[in-house]
Short mmCIF file of C-alpha atoms in Angstrom, two decimals:
data_model
loop_
_atom_site.label_atom_id
_atom_site.label_comp_id
_atom_site.label_asym_id
_atom_site.label_seq_id
_atom_site.Cartn_x
_atom_site.Cartn_y
_atom_site.Cartn_z
CA MET C 1 37.77 -3.28 -20.91
CA ASN C 2 36.60 -6.35 -22.93
CA TRP C 3 32.98 -7.12 -23.90
CA LYS C 4 32.54 -9.87 -21.37
CA THR C 5 33.34 -7.52 -18.54
CA PHE C 6 31.29 -4.71 -19.95
CA LEU C 7 28.24 -7.04 -20.34
CA ALA C 8 28.76 -8.61 -16.99
CA MET C 9 28.65 -4.89 -15.48
CA LEU C 10 25.75 -4.07 -17.40
CA ALA C 11 23.77 -7.14 -16.27
CA ALA C 12 24.67 -6.36 -12.71
CA LEU C 13 23.67 -2.72 -12.98
CA GLY C 14 20.27 -3.82 -14.57
CA LEU C 15 19.84 -6.19 -11.51
CA LEU C 16 20.36 -3.51 -9.07
CA ALA C 17 18.20 -0.90 -10.91
CA SER C 18 15.29 -3.45 -10.87
CA CYS C 19 15.54 -3.93 -7.03
CA ALA C 20 15.15 -0.20 -6.45
CA HIS C 21 12.05 1.07 -5.01
CA LEU C 22 9.92 3.16 -7.36
CA ASN C 23 7.73 4.75 -5.00
CA PRO C 24 9.81 5.34 -1.61
CA HIS C 25 7.70 6.21 1.39
CA PRO C 26 7.45 9.93 1.42
CA MET C 27 7.88 10.35 5.15
CA ASP C 28 10.14 8.92 7.82
CA MET C 29 7.19 7.80 9.87
CA THR C 30 9.26 6.83 12.95
CA SER C 31 10.92 10.15 13.42
CA ALA C 32 7.81 12.06 12.43
CA ILE C 33 5.78 10.10 15.10
CA ARG C 34 8.54 10.62 17.60
CA ASN C 35 9.11 14.29 17.05
CA ALA C 36 5.36 15.32 16.75
CA LYS C 37 4.76 17.81 19.70
CA THR C 38 2.29 20.26 18.40
CA LYS C 39 -1.22 20.15 17.40
CA ALA C 40 -0.07 20.77 13.62
CA ASP C 41 2.32 17.85 13.77
CA HIS C 42 -0.37 15.58 14.92
CA GLU C 43 -2.99 16.84 12.60
CA ALA C 44 -0.32 16.38 9.51
CA LEU C 45 0.04 12.72 10.66
CA ALA C 46 -3.45 12.24 11.10
CA GLN C 47 -4.03 13.47 7.51
CA HIS C 48 -1.23 11.21 6.30
CA TYR C 49 -2.86 8.22 7.94
CA GLU C 50 -6.30 9.23 6.31
CA GLN C 51 -4.95 9.53 2.93
CA ALA C 52 -3.30 6.12 3.23
CA ALA C 53 -6.49 4.62 4.46
CA LYS C 54 -8.36 6.09 1.44
CA ARG C 55 -5.77 4.61 -0.86
CA MET C 56 -6.35 1.24 0.73
CA GLN C 57 -9.98 1.35 0.63
CA ALA C 58 -9.60 2.11 -3.14
CA ASN C 59 -7.46 -0.84 -3.61
CA ALA C 60 -10.07 -2.82 -1.83
CA GLN C 61 -12.77 -1.51 -3.94
CA VAL C 62 -10.63 -2.69 -7.13
CA GLN C 63 -10.07 -5.94 -5.84
CA LYS C 64 -13.85 -6.27 -5.06
CA ASN C 65 -14.68 -5.23 -8.85
CA GLN C 66 -12.24 -8.00 -9.85
CA LEU C 67 -13.79 -10.50 -7.40
CA THR C 68 -17.17 -9.62 -9.08
CA GLU C 69 -15.55 -10.30 -12.52
CA TYR C 70 -14.11 -13.75 -11.43
CA GLU C 71 -17.63 -14.68 -10.01
CA THR C 72 -19.60 -13.52 -13.02
CA HIS C 73 -17.30 -14.64 -15.71
CA GLY C 74 -15.46 -17.77 -13.99
CA TYR C 75 -15.71 -19.77 -17.27
CA TYR C 76 -13.20 -17.43 -18.81
CA TYR C 77 -10.47 -18.37 -16.26
CA GLY C 78 -11.13 -22.24 -16.32
CA ARG C 79 -9.63 -24.23 -13.40
CA ALA C 80 -7.84 -21.27 -11.83
CA THR C 81 -11.02 -19.32 -11.22
CA ASP C 82 -11.31 -20.78 -7.49
CA ASP C 83 -7.81 -19.85 -6.87
CA LEU C 84 -8.18 -16.36 -8.35
CA THR C 85 -11.27 -15.90 -6.43
CA GLU C 86 -9.74 -16.97 -2.94
CA HIS C 87 -6.80 -14.84 -3.72
CA THR C 88 -8.81 -11.87 -4.55
CA LYS C 89 -10.97 -12.34 -1.31
CA ALA C 90 -7.73 -12.47 0.63
CA LEU C 91 -6.52 -9.19 -0.84
CA VAL C 92 -9.81 -7.37 -0.08
CA ARG C 93 -9.46 -8.43 3.47
CA ILE C 94 -5.91 -7.48 3.80
CA TYR C 95 -6.49 -4.00 2.13
CA GLN C 96 -9.65 -3.35 4.36
CA GLU C 97 -7.68 -4.38 7.52
CA ALA C 98 -4.82 -1.92 6.40
CA ALA C 99 -7.62 0.69 5.82
CA ASP C 100 -9.01 0.21 9.24
CA ALA C 101 -5.50 0.37 10.91
CA ASN C 102 -4.80 3.54 9.32
CA MET C 103 -8.04 5.03 10.17
CA GLY C 104 -7.32 3.99 13.80
CA MET C 105 -4.16 5.46 13.69
CA ALA C 106 -5.54 8.84 12.34
CA LYS C 107 -8.07 8.69 15.13
CA THR C 108 -5.39 8.39 17.69
CA GLN C 109 -3.40 11.41 16.02
CA ARG C 110 -6.55 13.61 16.10
CA GLN C 111 -6.85 12.75 19.73
CA LEU C 112 -3.34 13.59 20.41
CA ALA C 113 -3.72 16.86 18.47
CA ALA C 114 -6.78 17.83 20.64
CA GLN C 115 -4.45 17.41 23.78
CA ALA C 116 -1.46 19.04 22.48
CA LYS C 117 -0.30 22.46 23.00
CA GLN C 118 -0.54 24.97 19.97
#
């Protein structure tokens, strides 16, 4: 194998590795929801959704802190301050909506757990 082929294969391998998910989703949610029949299954799903909501709320808080930084020290960022502020406000809204959606799904799973057989 010559050097050109080796370098091309190395570059292709690097490109493939960079596209890999570093934090894949720990559960197959579609099958977990479809197969949930017992109270414990629904409780586990509710707990998963609540943990996801807490992560989203934590992300929203980080963005709120960053927004405060942009508003307080906008002169550090020059012309980009307005864009950064608007982008950060959008991220806060998106994370909060995700947290609310996850809490709603957790509430639904808790209701299903109350109705489910042991």
